[in-house]
Each structure stands twice: as C-alpha cells, then as structure tokens.
XYZ file of C-alpha atoms in Angstrom:
646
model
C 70.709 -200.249 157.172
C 73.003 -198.307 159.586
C 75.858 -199.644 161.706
C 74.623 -199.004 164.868
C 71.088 -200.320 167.122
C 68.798 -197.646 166.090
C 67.246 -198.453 170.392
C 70.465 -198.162 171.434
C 72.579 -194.827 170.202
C 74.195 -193.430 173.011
C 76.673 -194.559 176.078
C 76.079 -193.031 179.195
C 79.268 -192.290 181.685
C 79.381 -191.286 184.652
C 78.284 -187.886 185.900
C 75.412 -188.228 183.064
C 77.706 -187.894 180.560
C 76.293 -188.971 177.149
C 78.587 -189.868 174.309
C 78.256 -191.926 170.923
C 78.093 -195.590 170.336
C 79.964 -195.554 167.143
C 83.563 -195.053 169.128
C 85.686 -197.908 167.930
C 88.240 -196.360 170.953
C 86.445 -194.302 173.136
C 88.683 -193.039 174.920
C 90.053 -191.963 171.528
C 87.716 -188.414 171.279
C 89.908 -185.890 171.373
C 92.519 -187.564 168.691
C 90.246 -188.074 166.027
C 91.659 -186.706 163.553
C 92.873 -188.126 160.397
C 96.481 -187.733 159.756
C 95.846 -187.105 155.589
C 93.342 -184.535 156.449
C 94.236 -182.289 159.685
C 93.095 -178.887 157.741
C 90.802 -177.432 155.787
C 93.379 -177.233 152.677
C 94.489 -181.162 152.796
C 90.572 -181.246 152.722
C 90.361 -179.643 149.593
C 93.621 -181.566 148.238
C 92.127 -185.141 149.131
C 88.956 -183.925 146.720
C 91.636 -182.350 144.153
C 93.274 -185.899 143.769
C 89.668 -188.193 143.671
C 88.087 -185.214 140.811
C 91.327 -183.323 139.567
C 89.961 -182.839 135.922
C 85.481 -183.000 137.500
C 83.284 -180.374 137.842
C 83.777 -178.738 140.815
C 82.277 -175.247 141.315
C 79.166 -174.322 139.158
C 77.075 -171.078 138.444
C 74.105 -170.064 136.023
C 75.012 -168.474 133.121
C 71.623 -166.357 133.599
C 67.772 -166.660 134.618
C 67.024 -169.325 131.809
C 70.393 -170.741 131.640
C 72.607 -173.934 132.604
C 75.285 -174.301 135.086
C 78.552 -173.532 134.136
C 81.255 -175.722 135.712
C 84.898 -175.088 136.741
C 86.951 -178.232 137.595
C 89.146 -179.028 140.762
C 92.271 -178.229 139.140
C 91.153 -174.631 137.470
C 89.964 -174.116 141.118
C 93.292 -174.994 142.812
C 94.974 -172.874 139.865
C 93.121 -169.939 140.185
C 92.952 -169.630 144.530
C 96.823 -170.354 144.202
C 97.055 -167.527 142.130
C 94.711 -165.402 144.458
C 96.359 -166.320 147.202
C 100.030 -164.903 145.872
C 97.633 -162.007 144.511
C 96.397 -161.233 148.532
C 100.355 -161.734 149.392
C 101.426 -158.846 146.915
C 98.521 -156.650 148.722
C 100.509 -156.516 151.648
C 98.890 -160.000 153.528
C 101.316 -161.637 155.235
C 101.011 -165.566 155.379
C 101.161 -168.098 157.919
C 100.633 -165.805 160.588
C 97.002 -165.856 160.744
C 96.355 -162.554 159.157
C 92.511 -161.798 158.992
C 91.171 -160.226 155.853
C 87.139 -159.864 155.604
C 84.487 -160.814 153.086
C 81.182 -159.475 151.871
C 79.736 -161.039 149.425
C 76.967 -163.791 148.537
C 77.271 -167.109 147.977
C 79.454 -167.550 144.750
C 82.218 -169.148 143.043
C 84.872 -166.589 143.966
C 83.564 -166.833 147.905
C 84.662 -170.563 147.620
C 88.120 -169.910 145.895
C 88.992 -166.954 147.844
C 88.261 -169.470 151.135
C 90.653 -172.082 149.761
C 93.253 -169.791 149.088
C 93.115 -168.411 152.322
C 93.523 -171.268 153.687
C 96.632 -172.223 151.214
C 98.678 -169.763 152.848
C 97.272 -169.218 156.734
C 95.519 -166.666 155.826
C 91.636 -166.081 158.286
C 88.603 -165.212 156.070
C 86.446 -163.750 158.397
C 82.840 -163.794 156.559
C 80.011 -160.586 156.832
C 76.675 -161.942 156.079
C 75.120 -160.666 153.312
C 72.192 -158.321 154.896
C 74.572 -157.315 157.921
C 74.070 -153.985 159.407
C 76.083 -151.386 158.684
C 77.303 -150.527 162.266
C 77.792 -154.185 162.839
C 80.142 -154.351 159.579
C 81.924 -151.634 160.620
C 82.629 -153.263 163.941
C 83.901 -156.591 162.230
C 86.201 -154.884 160.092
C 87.812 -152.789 163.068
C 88.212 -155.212 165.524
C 89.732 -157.688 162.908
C 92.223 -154.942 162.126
C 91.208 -156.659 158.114
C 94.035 -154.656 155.758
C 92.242 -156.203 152.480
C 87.966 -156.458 152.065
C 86.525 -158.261 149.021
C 83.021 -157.212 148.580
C 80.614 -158.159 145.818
C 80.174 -154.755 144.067
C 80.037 -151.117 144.635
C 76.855 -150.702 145.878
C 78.377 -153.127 148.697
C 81.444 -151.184 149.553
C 79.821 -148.290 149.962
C 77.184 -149.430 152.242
C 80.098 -150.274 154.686
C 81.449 -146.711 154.506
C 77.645 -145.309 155.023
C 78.019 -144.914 158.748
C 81.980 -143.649 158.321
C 84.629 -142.286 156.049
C 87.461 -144.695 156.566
C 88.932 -147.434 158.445
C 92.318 -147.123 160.245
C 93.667 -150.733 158.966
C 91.610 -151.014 156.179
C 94.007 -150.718 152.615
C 92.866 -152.056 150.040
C 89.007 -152.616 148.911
C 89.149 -156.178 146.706
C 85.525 -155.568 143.625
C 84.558 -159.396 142.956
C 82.290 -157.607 139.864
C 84.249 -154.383 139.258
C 82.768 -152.203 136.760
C 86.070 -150.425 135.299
C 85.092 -147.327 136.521
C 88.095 -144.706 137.891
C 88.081 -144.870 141.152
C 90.449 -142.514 142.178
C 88.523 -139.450 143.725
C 87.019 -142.496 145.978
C 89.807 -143.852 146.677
C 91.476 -140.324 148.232
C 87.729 -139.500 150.059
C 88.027 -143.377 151.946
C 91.833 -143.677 151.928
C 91.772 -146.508 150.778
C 93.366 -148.624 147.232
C 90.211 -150.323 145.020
C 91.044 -153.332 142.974
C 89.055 -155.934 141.063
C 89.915 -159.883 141.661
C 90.503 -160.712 138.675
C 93.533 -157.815 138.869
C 94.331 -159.637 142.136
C 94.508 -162.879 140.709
C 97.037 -161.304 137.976
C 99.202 -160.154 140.399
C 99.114 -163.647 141.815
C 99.791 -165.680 138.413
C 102.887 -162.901 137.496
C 104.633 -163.508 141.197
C 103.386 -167.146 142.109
C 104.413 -167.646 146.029
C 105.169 -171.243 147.993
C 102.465 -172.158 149.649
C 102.041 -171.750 153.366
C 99.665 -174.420 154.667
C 98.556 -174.035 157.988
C 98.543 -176.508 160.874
C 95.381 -178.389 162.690
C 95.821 -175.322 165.680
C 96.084 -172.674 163.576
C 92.772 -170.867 162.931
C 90.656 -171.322 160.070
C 87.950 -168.668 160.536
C 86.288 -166.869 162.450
C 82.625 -167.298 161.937
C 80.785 -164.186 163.527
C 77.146 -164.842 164.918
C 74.361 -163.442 163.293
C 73.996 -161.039 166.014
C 70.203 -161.062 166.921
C 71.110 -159.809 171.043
C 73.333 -157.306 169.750
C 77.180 -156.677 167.777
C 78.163 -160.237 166.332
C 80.548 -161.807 167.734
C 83.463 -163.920 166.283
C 83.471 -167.303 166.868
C 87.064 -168.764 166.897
C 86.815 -171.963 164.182
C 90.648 -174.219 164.003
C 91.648 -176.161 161.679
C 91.170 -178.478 164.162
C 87.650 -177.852 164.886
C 86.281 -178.097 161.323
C 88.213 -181.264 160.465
C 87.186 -183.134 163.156
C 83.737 -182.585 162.059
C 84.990 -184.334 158.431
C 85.945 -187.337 160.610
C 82.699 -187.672 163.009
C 81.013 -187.395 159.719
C 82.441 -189.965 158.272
C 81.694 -192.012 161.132
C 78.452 -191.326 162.116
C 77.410 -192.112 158.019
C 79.394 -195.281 157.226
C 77.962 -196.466 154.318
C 75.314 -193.571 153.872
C 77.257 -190.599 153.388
C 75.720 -187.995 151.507
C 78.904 -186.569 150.504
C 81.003 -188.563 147.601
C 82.386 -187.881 144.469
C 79.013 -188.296 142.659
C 77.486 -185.475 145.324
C 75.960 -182.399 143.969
C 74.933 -179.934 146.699
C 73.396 -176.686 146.762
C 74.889 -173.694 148.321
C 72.385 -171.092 149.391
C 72.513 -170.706 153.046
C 75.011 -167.950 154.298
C 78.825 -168.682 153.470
C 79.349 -166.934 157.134
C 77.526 -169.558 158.683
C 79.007 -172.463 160.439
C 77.497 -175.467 159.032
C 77.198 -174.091 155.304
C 80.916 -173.964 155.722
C 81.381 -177.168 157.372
C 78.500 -178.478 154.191
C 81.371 -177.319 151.689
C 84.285 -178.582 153.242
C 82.407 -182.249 153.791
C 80.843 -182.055 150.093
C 85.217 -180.845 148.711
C 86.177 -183.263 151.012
C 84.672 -186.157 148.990
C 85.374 -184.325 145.199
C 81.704 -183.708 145.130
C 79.994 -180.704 143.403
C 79.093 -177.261 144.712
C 76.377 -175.119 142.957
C 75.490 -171.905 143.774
C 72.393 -169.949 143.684
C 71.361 -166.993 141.441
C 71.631 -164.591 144.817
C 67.649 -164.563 144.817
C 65.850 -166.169 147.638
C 62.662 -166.092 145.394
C 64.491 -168.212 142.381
C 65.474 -170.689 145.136
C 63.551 -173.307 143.117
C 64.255 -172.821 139.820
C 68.069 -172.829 140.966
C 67.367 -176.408 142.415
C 65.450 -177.709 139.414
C 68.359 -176.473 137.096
C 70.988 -178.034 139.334
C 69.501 -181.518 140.227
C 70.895 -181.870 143.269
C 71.450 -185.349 145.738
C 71.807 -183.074 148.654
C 69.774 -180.267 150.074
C 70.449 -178.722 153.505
C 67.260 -176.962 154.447
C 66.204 -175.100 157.117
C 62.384 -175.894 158.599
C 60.592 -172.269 157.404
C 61.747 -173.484 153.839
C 60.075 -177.072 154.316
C 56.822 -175.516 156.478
C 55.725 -172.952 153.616
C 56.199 -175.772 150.858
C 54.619 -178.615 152.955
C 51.592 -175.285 153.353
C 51.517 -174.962 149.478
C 51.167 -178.211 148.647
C 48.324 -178.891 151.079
C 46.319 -175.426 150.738
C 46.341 -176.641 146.538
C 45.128 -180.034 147.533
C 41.338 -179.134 147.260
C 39.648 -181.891 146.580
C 39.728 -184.469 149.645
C 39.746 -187.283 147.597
C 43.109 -186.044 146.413
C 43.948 -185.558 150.054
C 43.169 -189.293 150.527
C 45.383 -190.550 147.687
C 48.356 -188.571 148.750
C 48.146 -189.880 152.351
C 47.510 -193.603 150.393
C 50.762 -192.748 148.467
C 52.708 -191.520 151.574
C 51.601 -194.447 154.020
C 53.585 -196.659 151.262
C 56.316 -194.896 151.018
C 56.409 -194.850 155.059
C 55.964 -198.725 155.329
C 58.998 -199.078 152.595
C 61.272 -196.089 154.721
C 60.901 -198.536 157.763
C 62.220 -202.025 156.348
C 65.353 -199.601 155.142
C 64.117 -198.484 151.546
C 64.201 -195.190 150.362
C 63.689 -194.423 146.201
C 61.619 -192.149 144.386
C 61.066 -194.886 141.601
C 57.708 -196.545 142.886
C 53.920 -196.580 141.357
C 53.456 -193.865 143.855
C 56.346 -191.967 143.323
C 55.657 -192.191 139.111
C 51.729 -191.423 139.502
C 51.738 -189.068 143.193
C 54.546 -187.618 144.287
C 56.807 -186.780 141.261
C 55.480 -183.198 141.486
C 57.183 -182.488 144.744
C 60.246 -184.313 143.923
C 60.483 -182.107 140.368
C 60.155 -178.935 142.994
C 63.410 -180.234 144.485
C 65.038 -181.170 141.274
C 63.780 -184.620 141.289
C 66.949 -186.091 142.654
C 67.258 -185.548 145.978
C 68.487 -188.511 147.942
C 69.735 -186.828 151.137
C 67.594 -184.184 153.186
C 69.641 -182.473 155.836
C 67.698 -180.595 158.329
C 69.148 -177.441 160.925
C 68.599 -174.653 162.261
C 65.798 -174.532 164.123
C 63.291 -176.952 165.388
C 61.111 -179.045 162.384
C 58.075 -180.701 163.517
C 57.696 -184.718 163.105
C 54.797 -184.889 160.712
C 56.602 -182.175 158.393
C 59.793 -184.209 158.930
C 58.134 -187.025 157.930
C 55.839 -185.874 155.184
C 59.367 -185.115 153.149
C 61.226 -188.505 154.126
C 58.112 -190.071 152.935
C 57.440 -187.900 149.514
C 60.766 -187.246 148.498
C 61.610 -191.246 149.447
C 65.342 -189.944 150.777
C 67.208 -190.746 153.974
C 66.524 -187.646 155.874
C 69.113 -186.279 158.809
C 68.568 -183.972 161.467
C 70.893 -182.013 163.341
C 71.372 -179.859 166.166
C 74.635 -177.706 166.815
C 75.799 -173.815 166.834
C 78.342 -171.766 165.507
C 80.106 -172.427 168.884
C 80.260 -175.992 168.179
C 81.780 -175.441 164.171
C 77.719 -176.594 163.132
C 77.009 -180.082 164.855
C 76.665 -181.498 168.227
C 74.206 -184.019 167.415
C 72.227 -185.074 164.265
C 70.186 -188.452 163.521
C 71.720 -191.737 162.231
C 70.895 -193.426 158.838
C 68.324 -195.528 159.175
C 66.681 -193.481 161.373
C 62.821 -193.869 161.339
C 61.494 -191.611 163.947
C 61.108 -187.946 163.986
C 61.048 -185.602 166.725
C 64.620 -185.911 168.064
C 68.279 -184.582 167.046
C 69.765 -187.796 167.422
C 72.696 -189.224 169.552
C 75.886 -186.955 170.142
C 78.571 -186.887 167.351
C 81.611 -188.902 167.662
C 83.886 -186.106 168.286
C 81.989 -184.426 171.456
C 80.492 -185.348 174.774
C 77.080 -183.874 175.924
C 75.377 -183.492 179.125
C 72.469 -181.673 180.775
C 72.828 -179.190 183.579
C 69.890 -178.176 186.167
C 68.162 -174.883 184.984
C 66.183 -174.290 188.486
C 64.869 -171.131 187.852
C 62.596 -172.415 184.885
C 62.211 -175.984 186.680
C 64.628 -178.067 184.752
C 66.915 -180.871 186.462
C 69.129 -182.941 185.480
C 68.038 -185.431 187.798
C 64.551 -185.624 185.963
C 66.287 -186.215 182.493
C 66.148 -182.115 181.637
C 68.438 -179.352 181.590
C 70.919 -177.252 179.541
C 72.742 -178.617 176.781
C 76.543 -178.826 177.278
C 79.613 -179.920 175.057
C 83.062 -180.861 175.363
C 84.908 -181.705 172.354
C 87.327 -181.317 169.287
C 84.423 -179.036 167.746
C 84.135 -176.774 170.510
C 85.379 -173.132 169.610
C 88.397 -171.700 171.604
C 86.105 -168.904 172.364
C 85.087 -165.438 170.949
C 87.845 -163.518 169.203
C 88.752 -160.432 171.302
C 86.035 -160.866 174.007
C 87.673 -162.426 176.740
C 84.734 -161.644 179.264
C 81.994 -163.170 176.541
C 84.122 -166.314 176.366
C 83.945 -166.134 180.183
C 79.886 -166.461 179.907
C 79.954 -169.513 177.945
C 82.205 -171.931 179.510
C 82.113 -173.188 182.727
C 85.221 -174.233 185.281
C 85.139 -177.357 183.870
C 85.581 -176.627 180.628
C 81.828 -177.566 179.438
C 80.572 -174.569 176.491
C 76.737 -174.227 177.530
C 74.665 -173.669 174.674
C 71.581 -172.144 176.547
C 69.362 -175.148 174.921
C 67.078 -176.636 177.138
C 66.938 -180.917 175.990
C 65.927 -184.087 177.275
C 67.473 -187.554 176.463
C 64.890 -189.993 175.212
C 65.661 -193.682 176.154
C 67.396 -194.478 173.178
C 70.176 -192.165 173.740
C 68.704 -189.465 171.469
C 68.270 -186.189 172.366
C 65.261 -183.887 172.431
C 65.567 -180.245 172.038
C 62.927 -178.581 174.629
C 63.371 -174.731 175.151
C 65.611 -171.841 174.443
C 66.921 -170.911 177.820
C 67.463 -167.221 176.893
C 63.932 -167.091 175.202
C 61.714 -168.384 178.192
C 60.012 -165.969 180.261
C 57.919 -166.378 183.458
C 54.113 -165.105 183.409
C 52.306 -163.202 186.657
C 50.881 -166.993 187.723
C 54.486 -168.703 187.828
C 53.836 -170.604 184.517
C 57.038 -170.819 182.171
C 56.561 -169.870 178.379
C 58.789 -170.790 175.330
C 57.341 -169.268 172.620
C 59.279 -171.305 169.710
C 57.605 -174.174 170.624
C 54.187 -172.208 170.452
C 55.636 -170.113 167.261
C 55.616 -173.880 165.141
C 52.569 -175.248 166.365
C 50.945 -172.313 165.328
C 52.974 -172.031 161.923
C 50.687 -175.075 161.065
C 47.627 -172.130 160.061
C 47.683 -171.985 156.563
C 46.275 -168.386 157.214
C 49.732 -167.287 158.295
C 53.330 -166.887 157.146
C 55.196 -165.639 160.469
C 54.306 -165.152 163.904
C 56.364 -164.097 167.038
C 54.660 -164.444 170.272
C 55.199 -161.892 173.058
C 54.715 -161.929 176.498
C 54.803 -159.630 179.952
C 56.139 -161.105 183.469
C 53.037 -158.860 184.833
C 50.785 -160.563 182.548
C 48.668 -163.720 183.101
C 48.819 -164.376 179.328
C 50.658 -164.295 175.934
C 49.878 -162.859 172.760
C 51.255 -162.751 169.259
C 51.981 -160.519 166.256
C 51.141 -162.398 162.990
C 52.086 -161.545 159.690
C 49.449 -163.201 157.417
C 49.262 -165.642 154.248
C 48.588 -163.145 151.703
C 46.888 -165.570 149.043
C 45.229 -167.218 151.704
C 44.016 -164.394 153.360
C 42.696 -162.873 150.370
C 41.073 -166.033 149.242
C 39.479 -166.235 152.985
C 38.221 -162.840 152.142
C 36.354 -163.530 149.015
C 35.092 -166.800 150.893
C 33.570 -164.741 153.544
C 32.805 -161.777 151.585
C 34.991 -159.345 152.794
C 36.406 -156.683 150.558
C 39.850 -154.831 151.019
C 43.321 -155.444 150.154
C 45.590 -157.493 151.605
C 46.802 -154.452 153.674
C 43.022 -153.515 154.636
C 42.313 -156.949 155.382
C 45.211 -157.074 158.243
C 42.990 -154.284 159.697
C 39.632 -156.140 159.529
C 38.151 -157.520 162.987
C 36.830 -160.392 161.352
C 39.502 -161.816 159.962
C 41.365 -160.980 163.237
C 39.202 -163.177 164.976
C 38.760 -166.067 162.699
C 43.099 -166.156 162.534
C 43.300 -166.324 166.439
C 40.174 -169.076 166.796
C 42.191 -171.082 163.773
C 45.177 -170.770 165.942
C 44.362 -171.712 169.220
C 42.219 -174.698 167.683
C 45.503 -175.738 165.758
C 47.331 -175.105 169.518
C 44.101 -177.791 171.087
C 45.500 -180.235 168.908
C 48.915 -179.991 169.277
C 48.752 -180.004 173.597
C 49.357 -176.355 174.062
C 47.927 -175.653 177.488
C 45.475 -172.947 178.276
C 48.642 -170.210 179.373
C 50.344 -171.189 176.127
C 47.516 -170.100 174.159
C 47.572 -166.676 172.781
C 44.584 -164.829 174.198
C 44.946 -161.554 171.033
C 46.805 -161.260 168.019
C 47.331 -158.052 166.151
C 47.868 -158.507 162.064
C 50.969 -156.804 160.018
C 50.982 -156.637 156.400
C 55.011 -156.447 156.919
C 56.691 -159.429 156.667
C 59.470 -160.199 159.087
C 62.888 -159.638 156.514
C 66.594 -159.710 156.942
C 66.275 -156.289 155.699
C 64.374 -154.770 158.196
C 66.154 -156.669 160.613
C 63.197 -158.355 162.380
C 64.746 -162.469 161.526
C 68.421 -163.582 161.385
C 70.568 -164.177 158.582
C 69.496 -167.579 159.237
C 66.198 -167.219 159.317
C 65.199 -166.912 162.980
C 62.636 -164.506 164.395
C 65.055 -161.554 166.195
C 63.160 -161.591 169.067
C 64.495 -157.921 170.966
C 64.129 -156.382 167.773
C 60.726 -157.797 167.374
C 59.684 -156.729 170.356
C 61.409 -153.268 170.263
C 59.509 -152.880 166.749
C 55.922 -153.823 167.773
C 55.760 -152.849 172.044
C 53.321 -150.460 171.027
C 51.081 -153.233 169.471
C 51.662 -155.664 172.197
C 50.593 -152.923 175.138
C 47.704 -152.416 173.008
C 46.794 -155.951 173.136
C 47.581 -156.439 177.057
C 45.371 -152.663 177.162
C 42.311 -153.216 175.028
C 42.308 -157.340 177.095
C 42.446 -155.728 180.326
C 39.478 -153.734 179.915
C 41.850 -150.473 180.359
C-alpha cells in the first residue's frame, strides 16, 4: 500500500495554505532538486547509464507490422550528432537559442529534444493541427533561424498565409523526398535540408557538448490557444526536473516509470505533461513508443506495443466505456460484468490490483486486450473524468489508476492522486514541489472561507511567465507571487482537492443562477445517443441550451428501432429524434443532480463533429468554446427564438 494515510494527505498552514504530507523537510520545497539530475539532459544520462545497450525509442515498421527499437546509446549517438548538425546551421549553443518544431509524435521529435537540450539549445514545439496564422506568429516572435517540420506538405502550410520569415534560414525535412528544392528555396528565402543531412554534418564536425544549467530554459511550451494566439509558456530546467523529484516522491514504491516501463506516446509532444511523461518514463531507462500518426489506429498501436503505462485523457475512456456498454445487449451479460467488476473492486480496496483472476480470465480480458492487455498504470488528465468511469477502468483493467490536475503553467501537475488511492472524484493532495490555496471568487459566489475558490500555486513547477508578454504574465500572478489558474476547487476533508468550475467558462443567467457548462457537458456525455456536446448560454436568458453532435451508429440504430428512415445527416434534421436526444438527456441530467436551470431546455443536432481541423476542440481535446460559439450563434438564437415564442 502507499506511504502515506490515504484520510490524511494534506497539511494545512496558515493563511489556508495546503501542502503535501510526504515532505520529509518541509520547509525543504523550493530545493528539491536532486543534485545528479538538475536538467532535462542529466535526465536522459541517468536512463543512458541504467539501459545503455535497451530499447529505447520504438516505431511501426507499417500498418501490420512490429515495433522497431533503437537503444539508449544509438539515441545519445545520433542527437549528439544532430545537435553538432543544428550548430553547423548557424545555432549557437548555450545561449538559449530557440529553434521551432512541427511535426507529430515520432522518434526524431524525441532525439531532436535531447539534443537540444545537449547543447542549450530551446525547442519550442507547434502542435500538429495549429493554425496557420498562429504558426506564423510562433515562428516570428521566437525569432527561430532553423524549423524542422515533418514533410512538405507541412512546410508549406506555414508559408500559406506568407512568403517568408525575416529570421527564418534554414527549413530542417524530417521525411525529405530528394526533390530539388531550389526554385523554393529562392521564392521563401530560405535553405531546405533533410535531418538525416543534418545529422551528417553533425557526425563529420562532432562539437563539445554544452549542457545547460537548472535556470536555463528548457522549452517553451505554447498553449493550445483556444481564447486566441498561443502563448509561450516559459518551462526551466528547473521546472521540469522538479517534477522528476515530486514524482518520485509522491510514488515511492509504485512508480509507473522504471526500467521495465513501456509507455505510449500519442498525446501532443507540445504539450506539457506528454513532455514531462517522456522525461519521467527516460528518466527511469524505460521505453517510449510512438503511434502510427492516426488517431483512428490508436488501438491497434496499443495492442502492438503492450504497454504498462497509458496516459489518457477522459473523451478517450468515455467513448470506450460507451462501446462497451451500448454492445452489452443482453442484461444478463450486464449482470455478470457488474458481478465481475464488484470483485475486482472488493480486491482494489484491500491493496490488490492484477488482471490474472477468474474474472479477469473469463470477463474482462476483452477490454484489457483493447489496451494491450498489460496495462498496470492508468494515468488520467486533462479534463475532468467522472467517478463511475474512473472506476469502471481501475476495476476492469485491475491497475493502480492516478489522477491529476495541473496546466501548462504549472510544467503538467499541481496535484494528482496517491497509490493506493480508492476513491474517485478528486485530483488528489498537492505535489511535493508546490503549495496550493483557494482564493474568494465573489462574483460567482465562491469563498474561501466556505472551503471554495480559485486554485493557486507557488512552487518549483511554476513557469517564469509567458515568453515576450510581459502584460499576460501580469494577468496571471498576483503581488504575492501566487500563478492563479482560473480553476474553481474545493478541499475535501482528507486534504484532497476537488475540481468545481472553470472560472473563465461560467456565465450568469437573467435569474442570477451561475452555469458551468463542463460539468453539465459530462453528465450529459453519459447518452449513448451522443458523441459531443457544448452547451451555450445568454446572460438575457433564463435558460441554457446545447449543440449536440450525435452517435452515428447509435443514432442510426435508434432510427431503424423507431422506424425512421434517413441518413445519418437527415436524421440530425428529424424532430423526433431531436426530441427523444434532449428527453434522454435531461433524464440522464435527473440522475446525476443537475438542477432545473442546468438543464438544457433545446438542443439543435450537427452531423459535424467537433475536430482539431475545423478548429472547434483543442489540440488536447477540449471543446473551443468562442469558436464554438462563433460557429453555431446562428443555431443557438434560433433555439432562444423558436423557445421564446418569437
């Protein structure tokens, strides 16, 4: 079991000031750091000397095929030789030089990080769907002399809003075709070059390193930029090692990452925590494979790789907890799962989790296979999960399951459960390496004085502030110091905290009454008739209501139930099915406590699915609320219109 009381997680200082238990010196915070590993690159050199000669970094070899392996050393070897390839491209190191990426998860993402950091080098990391204005903006105000993108089609997307950039030299091809380049080259000003030419360069005219020191920066990490241009996080050395060491505290014993970890890299490389998941998983000598690039293979990937650790995000986990129980038919199947599950729960309680057991063998292997059958760690983020999903994969996948809460201001984490942990419906205690506290909210009726209010950190994993955007910092931080993550949360008694609202996201309807729609958004993500909602509302409105993209099979199987013909597109236009979706909703809402002004009163049906390409969710998954409601205002006045009578 874990090394703290489970009832007893955080201490609480004065001013309401909540920190961790697991403190052997608390008034130790803001040094822990571990002398051996004060960067990113000793990091990566504590995992080359545990698994020198083990796999390290792995990629299919195609649809069908196996992963393909690279060891520790070959990936030392070959960013060392990157890195003196970047220096003879005119990158100057240990200066903090910022060059920019653009590519998906992969191999050379990884290397080209670690060589980076050999020499002091910033990566500063484009998500992969980015717009091309915001691109544009990243590159310019990083002043980036050198861009590695993916491929062609790639590079030129970032020149499809302008011809050149005025720092902008050299354009690095991860997958260069061998085409001649040179009329581009002369239209864009700049040079092209493929890495593995790069890394030539490098292994002819090998350079000393230049490691960097625990201040020195290790990356900027821009936001996905859902309320506008993204904006650079500022990420040390510092920052992102610190997060190695509360890690290692907070799972003593339990750590997910070791030498015999295999993890699965598939969340956005720009992201915080999918860059704090590789450094933790190198940091240990553990395994990294990547995904095919396709969203839709995501589990064939993991049933190739086998992995022991899988960082998800809850829309992942909600559609596969809805698959499983829409092809559950029979209720007598139903019964024998919950059977099956109720003994796994009773053995996750007295401290044991497997995937070995009568149930396991005869119920639950199927789920398990989905996941590559040997899962032992389930690390949930992102965005809220709710307890009996939680739950339903601690209990069927028999792992220790964490969840977290954090931002890309705080390099990923601020809080996440302990091992051991039974309960669901919290974020845990704070992390060894930060303090939290809430702060009254008055205007939507929090106070700290009632146990509710913004969410604030101190600590070694709070960022410096945004690069370049002095008056943005400004907004964040407070006189004191405290970064204010415009989270609404609650500490439960046992020193765990609650996530409640999205300060930013609440607005006030006509009667007073406060509405977060996330909260409403999961409850009603429980429908099986639907795969995405967003719910809108008007301050001169009594009531809320909600654009909802359907389940296709489910809607056309409702269809055939009820006799309805159309396609899925015709059905998102039928009245019938309208109304049956909004009475399954708001009975689903009933259950779950939703009061009457929290239930949608209309809905209006899309047959187009909220994508990262048409900009409507985040790069991490999250419903882009302004764009949302830029794209359908003509929908929602409809709905407030046709309600009102007018």
């Amino acid at each position: 079991m874990n090394h703290t009381d489970i009832k007893n997680q955080a201490v609480v200082l004065e001013d309401g000031i909540y920190r961790s238990t697991l403190l052997e010196n608390p008034d130790n915070l803001f040094d822990a750091v571990d002398e051996n590993f004060s960067t990113a690159h000793e990091c990566f050199l504590r995992g080359l000397e545990i698994s020198r000669n083990k796999p390290f970094l792995g990629k299919r070899s195609g649809p069908n095929g196996a992963y393909e392996w690279i060891t520790y050393q070959e990936a030392y070897d070959r960013a060392h030789e990157i890195g003196s390839g970047l220096l003879q491209l005119g990158v100057k190191a240990g200066v903090e030089e910022i060059i920019s990426i653009y590519c998906k998860n992969r191999i050379e993402w990884t290397l080209i990080d670690l060589a980076c950091a050999m020499y002091t080098v910033v990566l500063a990391g484009l998500y992969d769907t980015i717009s091309a204005e915001a691109s544009s903006y990243v590159i310019e105000q990083t002043e980036s002399k050198v861009l590695i993108c993916d491929n062609v089609s790639k590079m030129d997307k970032l020149f499809s809003t302008k011809s050149s950039y005025e720092n902008l030299k050299t354009i690095v091809l991860v997958d260069h075709p061998g085409d001649d380049f040179t009329n581009v080259e002369k239209e864009r000003n700049v040079k092209i070059v493929s890495l593995d030419a790069v890394q030539e360069m490098g292994k002819n005219n090998l350079e000393e390193l230049v490691p960097p020191k625990p201040e020195n920066l290790f990356c900027l990490c821009y936001t996905s930029g859902s309320t506008g241009l993204p904006k650079g996080v500022i990420t040390s050395h510092r920052n992102v090692t610190s997060m190695v060491v509360s890690t290692e505290i907070l799972m003593k014993g339990h750590n997910p990452y070791n030498p015999d970890t295999v993890n699965f890299s598939y969340l956005p490389l720009p992201h915080a925590f999918e860059r704090l998941n590789q450094l933790l998983t190198y940091t240990k000598g553990g395994r990294i494979g990547f995904f095919q690039g396709d969203v839709k293979k995501l589990f064939d990937d993991l049933q190739e790789l086998k992995p022991t650790i899988f960082t998800a995000v809850p829309r992942i986990l909600n559609r596969v907890y809805d698959k499983i129980h829409n092809e559950l038919k029979s209720p007598i199947k139903m019964k024998i799962l919950e059977w099956a599950l109720r003994s796994k729960q009773a053995e996750v309680e007295k401290g044991i989790f497997r995937n070995n057991s009568w149930w396991d063998i005869l119920i639950l292997k199927k789920i398990q296979t989905l996941f590559g059958g040997n899962i032992k760690y389930l690390v949930i983020g992102s965005a809220p999960i709710l307890a009996k999903i939680l739950n339903f994969f601690r209990y069927a996948l028999g792992c220790q399951v964490y969840e977290g809460y954090g931002q890309t201001e705080s390099t990923g984490i601020v809080s996440i459960t302990l091992p051991g942990e039974c309960d669901a419906g919290h974020v845990g205690p704070p992390a060894p390496n930060n303090y939290v506290k809430l702060v009254d909210v008055p205007e939507a009726g929090y106070f700290q004085a009632d146990g509710k209010g913004e969410i604030c950190v101190k600590g070694m994993n709070v960022t410096g502030g945004y690069f370049k955007l002095p008056e943005k910092t400004a907004e964040i931080f407070d006189s004191d110091g405290w970064l204010h993550t415009q989270d609404i949360g609650m500490f439960l008694p046992n020193g765990t905290l609650k996530i409640i609202d999205r300060k930013k996201n609440i607005f006030k309807l006509s009667q007073g009454e406060y509405i977060a729609p996330e909260k409403i958004e999961n409850i009603y993500l429980l429908c099986p008739l639907i795969s995405q909602i967003f719910v809108a509302g008007d301050s001169l409105q009594s009531y809320i209501v909600a654009i909802v993209v359907p389940n296709d099979e489910n809607l056309l199987e409702l269809a055939k139930l009820k006799g309805i013909e159309g396609t899925y597109e015709e059905l998102c236009d039928n009245k019938e099915i309208k109304n049956i979706i909004l009475t399954d909703i708001q009975e689903i809402g009933k259950k779950h406590d939703l009061k009457g002004f929290e239930q949608v009163k209309a809905i209006t049906l899309t047959s187009v699915p909220f994508g990262i390409e048409n900009g409507l969710i985040s790069a991490t998954l999250k419903n882009k609320r302004f764009q949302l409601l830029k794209t359908f205002q003509q929908q929602v006045s409809d709905m407030y219109k046709i309600s009102n009578g007018s």
